[in-house]
Short mmCIF file of C-alpha atoms and ligand atoms in Angstrom, two decimals:
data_model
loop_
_atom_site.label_atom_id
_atom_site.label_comp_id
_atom_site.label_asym_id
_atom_site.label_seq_id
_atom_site.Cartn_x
_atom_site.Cartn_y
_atom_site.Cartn_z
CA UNK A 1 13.25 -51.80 12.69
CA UNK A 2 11.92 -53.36 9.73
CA UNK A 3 10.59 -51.38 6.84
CA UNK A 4 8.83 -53.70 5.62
CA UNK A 5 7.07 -54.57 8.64
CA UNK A 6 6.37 -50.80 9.26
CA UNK A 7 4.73 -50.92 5.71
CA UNK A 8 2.42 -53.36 6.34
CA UNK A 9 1.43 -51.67 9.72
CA UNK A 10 0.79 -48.50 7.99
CA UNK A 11 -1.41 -50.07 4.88
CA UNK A 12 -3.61 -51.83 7.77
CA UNK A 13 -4.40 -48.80 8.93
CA UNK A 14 -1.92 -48.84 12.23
CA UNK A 15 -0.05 -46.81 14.00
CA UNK A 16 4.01 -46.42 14.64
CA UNK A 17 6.03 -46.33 17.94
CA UNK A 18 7.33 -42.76 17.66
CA UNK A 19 11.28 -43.98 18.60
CA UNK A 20 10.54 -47.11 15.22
CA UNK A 21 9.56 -44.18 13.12
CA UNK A 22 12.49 -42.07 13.75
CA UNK A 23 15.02 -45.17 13.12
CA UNK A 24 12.71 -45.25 9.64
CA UNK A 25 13.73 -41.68 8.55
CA UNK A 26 16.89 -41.50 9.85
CA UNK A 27 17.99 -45.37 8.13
CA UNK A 28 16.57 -43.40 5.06
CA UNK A 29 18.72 -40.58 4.85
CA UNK A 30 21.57 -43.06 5.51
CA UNK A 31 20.53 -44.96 2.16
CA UNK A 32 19.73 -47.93 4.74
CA UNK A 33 16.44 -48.24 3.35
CA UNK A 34 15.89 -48.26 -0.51
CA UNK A 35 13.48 -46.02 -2.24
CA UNK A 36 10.54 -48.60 -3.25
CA UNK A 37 9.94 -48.76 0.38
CA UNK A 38 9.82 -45.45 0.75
CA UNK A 39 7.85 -44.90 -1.73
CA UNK A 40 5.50 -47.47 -0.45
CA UNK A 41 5.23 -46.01 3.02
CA UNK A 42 4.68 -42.79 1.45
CA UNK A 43 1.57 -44.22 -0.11
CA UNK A 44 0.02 -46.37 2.64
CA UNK A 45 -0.04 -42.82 4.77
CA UNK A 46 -1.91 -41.64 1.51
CA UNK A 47 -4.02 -43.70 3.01
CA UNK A 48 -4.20 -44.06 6.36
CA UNK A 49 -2.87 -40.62 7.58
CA UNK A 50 -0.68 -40.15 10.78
CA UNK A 51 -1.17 -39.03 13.95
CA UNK A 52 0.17 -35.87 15.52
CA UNK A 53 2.26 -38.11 17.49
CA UNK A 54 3.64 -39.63 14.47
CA UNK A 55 3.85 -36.54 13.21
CA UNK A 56 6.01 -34.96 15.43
CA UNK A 57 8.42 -37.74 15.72
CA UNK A 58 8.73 -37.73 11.50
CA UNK A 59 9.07 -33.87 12.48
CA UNK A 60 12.19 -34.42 14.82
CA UNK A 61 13.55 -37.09 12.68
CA UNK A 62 13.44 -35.14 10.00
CA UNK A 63 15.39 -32.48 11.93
CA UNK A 64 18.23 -34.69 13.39
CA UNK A 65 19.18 -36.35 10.19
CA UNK A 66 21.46 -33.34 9.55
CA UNK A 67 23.05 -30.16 10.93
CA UNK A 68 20.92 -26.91 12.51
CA UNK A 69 21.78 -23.51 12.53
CA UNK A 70 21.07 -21.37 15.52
CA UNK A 71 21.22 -17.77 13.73
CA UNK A 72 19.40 -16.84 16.83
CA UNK A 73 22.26 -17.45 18.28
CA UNK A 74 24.85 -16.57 16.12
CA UNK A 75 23.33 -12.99 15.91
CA UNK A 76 22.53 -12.61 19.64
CA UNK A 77 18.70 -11.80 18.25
CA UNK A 78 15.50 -13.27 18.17
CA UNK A 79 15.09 -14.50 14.80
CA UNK A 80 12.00 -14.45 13.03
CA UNK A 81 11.15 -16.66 9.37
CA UNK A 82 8.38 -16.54 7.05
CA UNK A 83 7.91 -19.63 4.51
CA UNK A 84 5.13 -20.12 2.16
CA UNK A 85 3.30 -23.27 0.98
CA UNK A 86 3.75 -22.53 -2.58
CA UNK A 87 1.72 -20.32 -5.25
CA UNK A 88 1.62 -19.03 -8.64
CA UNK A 89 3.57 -15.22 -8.99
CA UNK A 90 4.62 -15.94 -5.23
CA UNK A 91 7.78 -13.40 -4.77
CA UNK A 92 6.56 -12.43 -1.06
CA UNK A 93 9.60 -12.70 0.79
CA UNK A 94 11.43 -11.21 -1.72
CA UNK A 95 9.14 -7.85 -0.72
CA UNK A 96 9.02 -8.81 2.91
CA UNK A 97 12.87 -9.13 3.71
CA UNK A 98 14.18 -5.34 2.92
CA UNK A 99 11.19 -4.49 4.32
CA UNK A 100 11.66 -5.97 7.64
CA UNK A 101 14.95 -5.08 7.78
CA UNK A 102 14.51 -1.91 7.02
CA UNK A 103 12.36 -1.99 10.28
CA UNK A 104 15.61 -3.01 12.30
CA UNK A 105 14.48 -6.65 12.14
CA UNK A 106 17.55 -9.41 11.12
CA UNK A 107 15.88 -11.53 8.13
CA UNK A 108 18.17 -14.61 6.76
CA UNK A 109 16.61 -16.87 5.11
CA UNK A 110 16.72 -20.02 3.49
CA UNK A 111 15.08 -21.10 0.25
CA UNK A 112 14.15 -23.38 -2.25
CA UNK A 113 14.38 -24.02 -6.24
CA UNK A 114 11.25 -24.50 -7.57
CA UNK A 115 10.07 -28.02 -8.97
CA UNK A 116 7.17 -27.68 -11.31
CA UNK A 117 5.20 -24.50 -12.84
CA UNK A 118 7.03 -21.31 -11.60
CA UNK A 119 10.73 -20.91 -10.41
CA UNK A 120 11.34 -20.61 -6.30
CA UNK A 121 12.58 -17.97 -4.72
CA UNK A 122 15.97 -18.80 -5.54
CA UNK A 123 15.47 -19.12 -9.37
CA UNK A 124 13.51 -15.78 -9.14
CA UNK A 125 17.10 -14.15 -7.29
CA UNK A 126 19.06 -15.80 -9.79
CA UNK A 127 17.14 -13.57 -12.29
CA UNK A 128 19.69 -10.59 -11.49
CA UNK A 129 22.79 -10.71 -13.01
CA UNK A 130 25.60 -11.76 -10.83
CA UNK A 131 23.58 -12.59 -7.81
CA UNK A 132 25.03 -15.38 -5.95
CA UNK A 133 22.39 -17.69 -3.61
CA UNK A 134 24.89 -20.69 -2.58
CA UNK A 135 26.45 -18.99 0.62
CA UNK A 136 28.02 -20.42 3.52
CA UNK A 137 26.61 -20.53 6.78
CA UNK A 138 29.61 -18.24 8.39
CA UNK A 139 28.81 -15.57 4.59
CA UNK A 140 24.74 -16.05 5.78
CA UNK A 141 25.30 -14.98 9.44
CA UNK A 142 28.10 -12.41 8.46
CA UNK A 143 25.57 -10.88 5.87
CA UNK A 144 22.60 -10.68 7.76
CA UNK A 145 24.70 -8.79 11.01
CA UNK A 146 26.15 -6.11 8.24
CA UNK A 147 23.01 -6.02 6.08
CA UNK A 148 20.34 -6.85 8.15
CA UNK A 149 19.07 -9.82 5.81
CA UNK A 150 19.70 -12.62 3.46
CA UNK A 151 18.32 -15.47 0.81
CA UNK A 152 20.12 -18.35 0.17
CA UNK A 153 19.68 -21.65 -0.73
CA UNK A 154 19.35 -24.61 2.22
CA UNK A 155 22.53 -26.70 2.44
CA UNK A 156 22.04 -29.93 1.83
CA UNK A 157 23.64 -30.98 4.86
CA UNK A 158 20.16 -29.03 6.59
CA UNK A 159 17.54 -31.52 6.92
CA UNK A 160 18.76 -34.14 4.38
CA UNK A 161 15.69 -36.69 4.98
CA UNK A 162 13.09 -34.16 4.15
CA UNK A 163 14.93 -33.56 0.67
CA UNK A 164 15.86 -36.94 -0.38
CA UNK A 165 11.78 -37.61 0.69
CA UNK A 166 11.05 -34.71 -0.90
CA UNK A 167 12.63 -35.60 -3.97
CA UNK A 168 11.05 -39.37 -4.12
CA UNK A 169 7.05 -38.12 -3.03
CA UNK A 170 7.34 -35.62 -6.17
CA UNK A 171 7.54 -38.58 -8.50
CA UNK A 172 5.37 -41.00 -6.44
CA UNK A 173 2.67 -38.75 -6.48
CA UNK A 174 2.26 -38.47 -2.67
CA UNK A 175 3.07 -34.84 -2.13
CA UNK A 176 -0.53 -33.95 -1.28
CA UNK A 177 -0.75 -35.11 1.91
CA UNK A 178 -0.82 -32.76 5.28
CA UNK A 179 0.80 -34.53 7.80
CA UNK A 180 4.06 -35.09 5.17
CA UNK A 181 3.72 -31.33 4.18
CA UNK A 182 3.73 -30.04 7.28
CA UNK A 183 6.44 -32.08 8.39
CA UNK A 184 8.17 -31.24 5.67
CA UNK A 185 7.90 -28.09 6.02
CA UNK A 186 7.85 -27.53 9.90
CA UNK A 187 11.70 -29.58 9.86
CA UNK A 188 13.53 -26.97 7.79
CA UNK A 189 11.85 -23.78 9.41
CA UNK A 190 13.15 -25.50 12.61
CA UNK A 191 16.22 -26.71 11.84
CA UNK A 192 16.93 -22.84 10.28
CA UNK A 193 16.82 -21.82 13.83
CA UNK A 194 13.84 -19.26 13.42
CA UNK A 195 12.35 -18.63 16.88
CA UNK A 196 8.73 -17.51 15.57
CA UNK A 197 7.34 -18.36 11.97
CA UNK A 198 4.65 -16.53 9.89
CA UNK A 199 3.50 -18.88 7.90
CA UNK A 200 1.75 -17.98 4.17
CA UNK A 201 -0.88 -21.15 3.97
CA UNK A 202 -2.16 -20.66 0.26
CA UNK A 203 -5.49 -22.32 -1.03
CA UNK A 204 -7.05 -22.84 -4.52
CA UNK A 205 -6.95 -23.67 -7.47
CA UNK A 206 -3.38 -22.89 -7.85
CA UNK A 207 -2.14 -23.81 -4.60
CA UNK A 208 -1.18 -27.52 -3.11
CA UNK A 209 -4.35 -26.99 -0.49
CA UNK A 210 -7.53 -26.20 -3.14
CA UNK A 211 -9.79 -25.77 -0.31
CA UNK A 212 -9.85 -23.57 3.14
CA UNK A 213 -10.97 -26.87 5.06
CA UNK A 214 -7.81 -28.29 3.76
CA UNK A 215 -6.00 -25.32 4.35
CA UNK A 216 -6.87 -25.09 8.05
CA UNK A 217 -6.03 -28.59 8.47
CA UNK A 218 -2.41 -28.02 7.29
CA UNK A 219 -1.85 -24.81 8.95
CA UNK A 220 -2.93 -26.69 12.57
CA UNK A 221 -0.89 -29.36 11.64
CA UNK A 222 2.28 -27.05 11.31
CA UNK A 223 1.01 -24.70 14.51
CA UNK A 224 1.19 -28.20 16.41
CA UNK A 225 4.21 -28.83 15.16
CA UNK A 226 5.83 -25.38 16.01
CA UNK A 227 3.90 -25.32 19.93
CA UNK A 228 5.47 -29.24 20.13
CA UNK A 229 9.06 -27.42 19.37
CA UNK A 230 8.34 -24.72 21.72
CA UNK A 231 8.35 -22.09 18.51
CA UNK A 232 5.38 -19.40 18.09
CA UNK A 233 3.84 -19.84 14.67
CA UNK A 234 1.45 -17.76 12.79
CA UNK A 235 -0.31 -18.96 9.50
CA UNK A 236 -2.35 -16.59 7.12
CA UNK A 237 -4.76 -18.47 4.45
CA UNK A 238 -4.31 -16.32 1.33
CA UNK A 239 -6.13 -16.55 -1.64
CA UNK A 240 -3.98 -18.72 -4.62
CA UNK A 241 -7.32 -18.69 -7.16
CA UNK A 242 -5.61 -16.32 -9.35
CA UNK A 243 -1.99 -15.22 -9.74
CA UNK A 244 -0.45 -13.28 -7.00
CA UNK A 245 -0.06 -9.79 -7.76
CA UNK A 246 0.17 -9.53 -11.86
CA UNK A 247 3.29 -11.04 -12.54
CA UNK A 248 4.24 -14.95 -13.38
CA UNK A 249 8.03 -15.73 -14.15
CA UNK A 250 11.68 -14.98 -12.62
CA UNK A 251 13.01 -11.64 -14.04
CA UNK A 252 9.03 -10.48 -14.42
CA UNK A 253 8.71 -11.26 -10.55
CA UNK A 254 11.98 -9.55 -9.70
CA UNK A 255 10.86 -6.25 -10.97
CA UNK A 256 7.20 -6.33 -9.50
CA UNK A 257 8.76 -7.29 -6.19
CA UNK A 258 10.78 -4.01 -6.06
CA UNK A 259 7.87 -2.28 -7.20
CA UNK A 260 6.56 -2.82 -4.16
CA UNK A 261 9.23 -2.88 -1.88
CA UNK A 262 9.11 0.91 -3.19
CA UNK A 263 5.96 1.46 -2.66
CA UNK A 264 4.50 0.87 -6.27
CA UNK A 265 3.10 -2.71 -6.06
CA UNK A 266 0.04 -4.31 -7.03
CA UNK A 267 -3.03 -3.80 -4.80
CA UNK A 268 -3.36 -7.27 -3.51
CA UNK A 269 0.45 -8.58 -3.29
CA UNK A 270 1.40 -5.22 -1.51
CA UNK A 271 -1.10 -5.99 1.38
CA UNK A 272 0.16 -9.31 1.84
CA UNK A 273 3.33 -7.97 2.05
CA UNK A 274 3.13 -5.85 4.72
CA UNK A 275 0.51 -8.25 6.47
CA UNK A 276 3.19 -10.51 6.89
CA UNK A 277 6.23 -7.81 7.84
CA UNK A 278 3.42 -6.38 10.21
CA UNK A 279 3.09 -9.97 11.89
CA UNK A 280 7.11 -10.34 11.65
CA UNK A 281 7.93 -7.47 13.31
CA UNK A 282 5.00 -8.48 16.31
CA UNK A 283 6.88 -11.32 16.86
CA UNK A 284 10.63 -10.34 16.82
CA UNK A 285 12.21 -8.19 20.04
CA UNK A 286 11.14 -5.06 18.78
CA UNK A 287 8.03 -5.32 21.54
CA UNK A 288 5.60 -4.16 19.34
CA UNK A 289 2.15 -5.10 17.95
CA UNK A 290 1.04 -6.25 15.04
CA UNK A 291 -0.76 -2.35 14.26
CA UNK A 292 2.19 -0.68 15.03
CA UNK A 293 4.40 -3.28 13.15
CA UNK A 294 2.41 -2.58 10.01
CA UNK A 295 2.63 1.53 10.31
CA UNK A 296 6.43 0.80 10.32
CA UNK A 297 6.55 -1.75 7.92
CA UNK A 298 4.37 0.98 5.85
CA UNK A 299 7.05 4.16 7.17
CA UNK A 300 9.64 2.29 5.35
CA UNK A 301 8.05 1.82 2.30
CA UNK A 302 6.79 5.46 1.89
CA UNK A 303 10.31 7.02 3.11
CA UNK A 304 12.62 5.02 0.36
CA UNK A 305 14.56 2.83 3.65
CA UNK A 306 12.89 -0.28 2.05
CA UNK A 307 14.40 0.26 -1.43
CA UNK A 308 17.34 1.47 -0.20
CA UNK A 309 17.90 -1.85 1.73
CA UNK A 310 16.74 -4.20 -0.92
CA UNK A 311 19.55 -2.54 -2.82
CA UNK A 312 22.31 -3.21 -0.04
CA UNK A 313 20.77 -6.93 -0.28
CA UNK A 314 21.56 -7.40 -3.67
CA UNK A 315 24.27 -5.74 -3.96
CA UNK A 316 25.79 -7.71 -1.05
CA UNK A 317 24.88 -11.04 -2.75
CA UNK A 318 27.02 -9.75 -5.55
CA UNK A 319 24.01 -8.74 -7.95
CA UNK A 320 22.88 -5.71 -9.50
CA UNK A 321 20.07 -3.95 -8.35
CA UNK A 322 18.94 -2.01 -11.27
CA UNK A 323 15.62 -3.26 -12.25
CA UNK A 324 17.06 -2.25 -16.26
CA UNK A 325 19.74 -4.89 -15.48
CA UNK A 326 17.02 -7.41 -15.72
CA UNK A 327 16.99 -9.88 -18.94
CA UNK A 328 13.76 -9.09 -20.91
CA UNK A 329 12.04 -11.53 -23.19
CA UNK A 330 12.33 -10.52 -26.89
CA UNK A 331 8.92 -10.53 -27.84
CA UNK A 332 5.94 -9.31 -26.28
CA UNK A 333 2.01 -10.14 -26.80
CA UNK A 334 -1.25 -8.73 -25.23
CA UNK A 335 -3.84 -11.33 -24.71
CA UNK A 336 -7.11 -8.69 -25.17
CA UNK A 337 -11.04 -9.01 -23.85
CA UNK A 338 -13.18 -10.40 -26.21
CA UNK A 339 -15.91 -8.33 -24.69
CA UNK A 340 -17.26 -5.96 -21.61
CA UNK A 341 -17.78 -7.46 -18.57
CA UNK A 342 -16.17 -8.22 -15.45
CA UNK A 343 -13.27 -10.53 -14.72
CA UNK A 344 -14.76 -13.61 -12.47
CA UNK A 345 -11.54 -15.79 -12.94
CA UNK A 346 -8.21 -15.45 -13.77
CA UNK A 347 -7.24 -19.49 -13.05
CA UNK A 348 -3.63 -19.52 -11.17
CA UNK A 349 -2.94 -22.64 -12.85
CA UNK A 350 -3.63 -22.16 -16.18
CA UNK A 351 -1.85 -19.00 -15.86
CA UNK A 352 0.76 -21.55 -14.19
CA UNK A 353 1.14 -23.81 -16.98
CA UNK A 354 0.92 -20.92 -19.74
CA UNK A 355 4.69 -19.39 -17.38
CA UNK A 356 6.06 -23.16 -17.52
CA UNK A 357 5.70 -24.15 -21.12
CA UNK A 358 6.93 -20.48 -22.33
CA UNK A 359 10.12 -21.75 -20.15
CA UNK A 360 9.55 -20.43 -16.77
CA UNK A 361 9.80 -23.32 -14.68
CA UNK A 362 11.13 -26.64 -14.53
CA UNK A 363 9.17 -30.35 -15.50
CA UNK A 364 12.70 -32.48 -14.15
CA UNK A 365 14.51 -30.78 -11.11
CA UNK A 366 17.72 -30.25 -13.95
CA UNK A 367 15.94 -28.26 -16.46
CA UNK A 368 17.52 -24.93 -16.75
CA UNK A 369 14.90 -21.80 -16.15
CA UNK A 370 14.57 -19.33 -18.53
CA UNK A 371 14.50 -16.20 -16.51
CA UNK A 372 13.18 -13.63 -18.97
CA UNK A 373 9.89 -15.11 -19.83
CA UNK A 374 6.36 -15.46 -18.08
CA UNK A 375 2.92 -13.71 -17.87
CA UNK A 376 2.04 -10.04 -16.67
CA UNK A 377 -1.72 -10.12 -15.56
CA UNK A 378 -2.52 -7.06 -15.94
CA UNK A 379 -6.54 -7.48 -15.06
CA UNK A 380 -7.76 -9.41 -12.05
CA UNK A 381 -10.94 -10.89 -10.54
CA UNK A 382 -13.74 -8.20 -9.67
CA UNK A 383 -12.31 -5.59 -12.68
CA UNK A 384 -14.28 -4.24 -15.20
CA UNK A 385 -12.71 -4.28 -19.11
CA UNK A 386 -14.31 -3.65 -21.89
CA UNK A 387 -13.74 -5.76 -25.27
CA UNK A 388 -10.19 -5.07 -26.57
CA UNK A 389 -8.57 -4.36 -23.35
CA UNK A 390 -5.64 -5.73 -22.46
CA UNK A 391 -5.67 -8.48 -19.96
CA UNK A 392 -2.20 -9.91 -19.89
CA UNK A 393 0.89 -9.81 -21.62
CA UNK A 394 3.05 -12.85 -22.63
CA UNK A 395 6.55 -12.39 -22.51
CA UNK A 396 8.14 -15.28 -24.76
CA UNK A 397 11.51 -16.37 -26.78
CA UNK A 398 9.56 -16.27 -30.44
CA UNK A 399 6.67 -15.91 -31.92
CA UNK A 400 5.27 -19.55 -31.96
CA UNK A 401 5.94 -19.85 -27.89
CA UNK A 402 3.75 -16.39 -27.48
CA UNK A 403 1.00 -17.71 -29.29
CA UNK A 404 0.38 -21.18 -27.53
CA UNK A 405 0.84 -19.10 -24.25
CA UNK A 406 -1.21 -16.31 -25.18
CA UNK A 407 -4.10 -19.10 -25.96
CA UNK A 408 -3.85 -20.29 -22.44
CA UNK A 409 -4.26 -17.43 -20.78
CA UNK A 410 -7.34 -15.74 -22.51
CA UNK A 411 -8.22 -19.47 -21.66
CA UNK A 412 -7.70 -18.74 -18.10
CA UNK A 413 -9.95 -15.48 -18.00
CA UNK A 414 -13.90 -15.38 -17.35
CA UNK A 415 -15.47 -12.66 -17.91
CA UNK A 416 -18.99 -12.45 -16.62
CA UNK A 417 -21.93 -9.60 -16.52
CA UNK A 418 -21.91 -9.57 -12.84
CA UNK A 419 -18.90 -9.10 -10.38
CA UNK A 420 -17.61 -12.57 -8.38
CA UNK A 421 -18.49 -12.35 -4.58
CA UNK A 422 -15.64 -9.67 -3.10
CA UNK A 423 -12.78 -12.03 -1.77
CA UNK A 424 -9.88 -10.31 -0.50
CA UNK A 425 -6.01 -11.87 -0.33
CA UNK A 426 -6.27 -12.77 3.02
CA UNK A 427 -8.70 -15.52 4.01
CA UNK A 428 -8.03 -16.33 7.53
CA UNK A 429 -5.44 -15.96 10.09
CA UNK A 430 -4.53 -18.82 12.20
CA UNK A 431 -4.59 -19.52 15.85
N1 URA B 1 6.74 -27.62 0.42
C1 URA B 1 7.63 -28.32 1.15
O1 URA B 1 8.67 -27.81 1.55
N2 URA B 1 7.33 -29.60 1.43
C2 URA B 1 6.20 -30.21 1.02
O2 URA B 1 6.00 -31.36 1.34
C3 URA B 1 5.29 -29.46 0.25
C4 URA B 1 5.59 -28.16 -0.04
#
């Protein structure tokens, strides 16, 4: 195998021998081949794509370059993960795991820091004090037997190729493409062990996919993938034009995911919620459906079971529960209407960048997070305000940091005479 020969190949548009594709990935994560030619495969399948074939083989090379985990196995259940593609005030399995347990349903799962606008899901946990999300695999399976789920971050010895890939298409802008995506995000759901996957596919203008076409093209792509590795798979296309729920930033996200968990969430994140535990709880070896997995997933919301376990959760991970524990931001700003109407956009990536530059994300993957700060949005697409109402609040560090954000939020809202076309969180559901 020679990567440059490979490289020319794929800039003229060819196509690889599965087994010479494999030896690529797996010479990569062995620091056998150096990053510029990477980083120039990367960009000739800008290009010229790959095939599901190719796919699949990037897929399982992706997989064998490091350990797997076979919870499944460890547990004597069948083991059911959700993953999401990414969005703006995304805290949805943060909702869906005590709910799911709470349901009698074994969740452990691992996830990611976030690179870019908005913490991940592990920068979002690391918001209450004392929680700990570097576990072992023998804590993890110990954990989710006792307390019927965990969050914790992947080992790097768990697909090391996708993250060292990972790491180099970030900078080389050539993380938009599907077939890498999916791969990259098929390999760790794999390798996890998870025997069926609900998948949260979001699209728009604060989401990697910014169209449905696009987004239907990815969530085949990682369907494939799963059917190929003999796992069921699920995807739901959710809306990611506006923010997710109302709030944007770690401690902020924290509290509105408990909100919900007991039964006091936002309209449009609580349904996705317990969409997704519904479809979780259809696939694990319960032996229900999808109706009756949402009238349980709803039971233990409305009976305090959910709450109870997200407590048990963090407590177990050595955090503390109380949503008053939670670091606030010293100051506070309302971002107002400047007149009546009705809200036709709140844009998820304005919002976005308003949450990073207040300190909410990362720009370099070793920028601390400031877990206080971020955006409450408190009015949404189709609502009616009237001028002076509050649309958001900016939590910030000091006054100067509140302003700028403050400007880029009213920035994000339109407000219209006439309501936006009715568009509800969930788009499509795929197969
Ligand atoms: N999330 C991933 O895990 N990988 C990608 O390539 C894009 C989003």
């Amino acid at each position: 195998m020679r990567p440059a020969e490979l490289i020319e190949q794929k800039r003229n548009g060819g196509t690889h021998d599965p087994a010479t594709l494999m030896e690529l990935i797996l010479a990569y994560a062995r620091d056998e081949v150096p990053d510029y030619q990477m980083a120039a495969w990367c960009m000739a399948v800008y290009f010229n794509g790959l095939d599901a074939t190719e796919r699949d083989a990037l897929t399982d090379a992706m997989v064998a370059s490091g350990e797997t985990l076979d919870l499944g196995a460890a547990l004597g259940r069948k083991v059911v993960d959700k993953h999401s593609t990414g969005g703006v005030g995304d805290k949805t399995s943060i909702a869906v795991g005590p709910i799911v347990a709470a349901c009698g349903v074994p969740f452990g799962k691992m996830s990611g820091r976030g690179l870019g606008h908005t913490g991940g899901t592990l920068d979002k946990l690391e918001s209450i004090p004392g929680l700990r999300v570097e576990l072992t695999t023998g804590e993890l399976v110990t954990q989710v037997r006792e307390v019927g789920m965990a969050i914790v971050g992947q080992t790097a010895n768990l697909v090391p190729a996708d993250m060292k890939l990972y790491a180099l298409r970030d900078v080389t802008a050539t993380v938009d493409i599907i077939p890498l995506i999916a791969s990259s995000i098929m390999s760790k759901k794999l390798a996890a062990g998870a025997q069926a996957i609900v998948l949260d596919v979001k699209v728009g203008d604060g989401a990697f996919m910014k169209t449905i076409d696009q987004a239907r093209q990815l969530a085949a792509d990682m369907i494939e993938i799963g059917e190929h590795a003999g796992r069921e798979v699920t995807c739901l296309l959710t809306d990611m034009d506006q923010p997710l729920g109302r709030a944007v930033g770690n401690a902020l996200e924290i509290h509105e995911a408990r909100e919900t968990v007991r039964g006091d969430g936002p309209a449009d994140f609580t349904e996705l919620v317990l969409d997704a535990c519904a479809r979780l709880l259809a696939y694990s070896d319960l032996g229900i459906d999808v109706d009756e997995g949402r009238r349980r997933a709803e039971t233990v919301v409305a009976d305090g079971s959910a709450l109870q376990r997200y407590e048990q959760w963090i407590r177990a991970q050595g955090g503390d529960p109380d949503p008053d524990a939670l670091e606030r931001a010293p100051v506070r700003t309302t971002v107002t209407a400047p007149g009546d109407g009705v809200v036709t956009r709140v844009g998820a990536h304005d919002v976005a960048i308003a949450a990073l530059e207040l300190g909410a994300g990362r720009r370099t993957k070793d920028d601390p997070v400031d877990h206080a700060v971020g955006v409450l949005c408190f009015a949404k697409r189709g609502d009616t305000v009237l001028a002076g109402d509050d649309l958001a609040e900016i939590h910030a560090r000091d006054d100067a940091a509140a302003e700028r954000a403050a400007a880029s939020v009213l920035a994000a809202y339109e407000i219209g005479p006439e309501p936006p076309p009715e568009r509800g969180i969930l788009l499509d559901v795929m197969p």
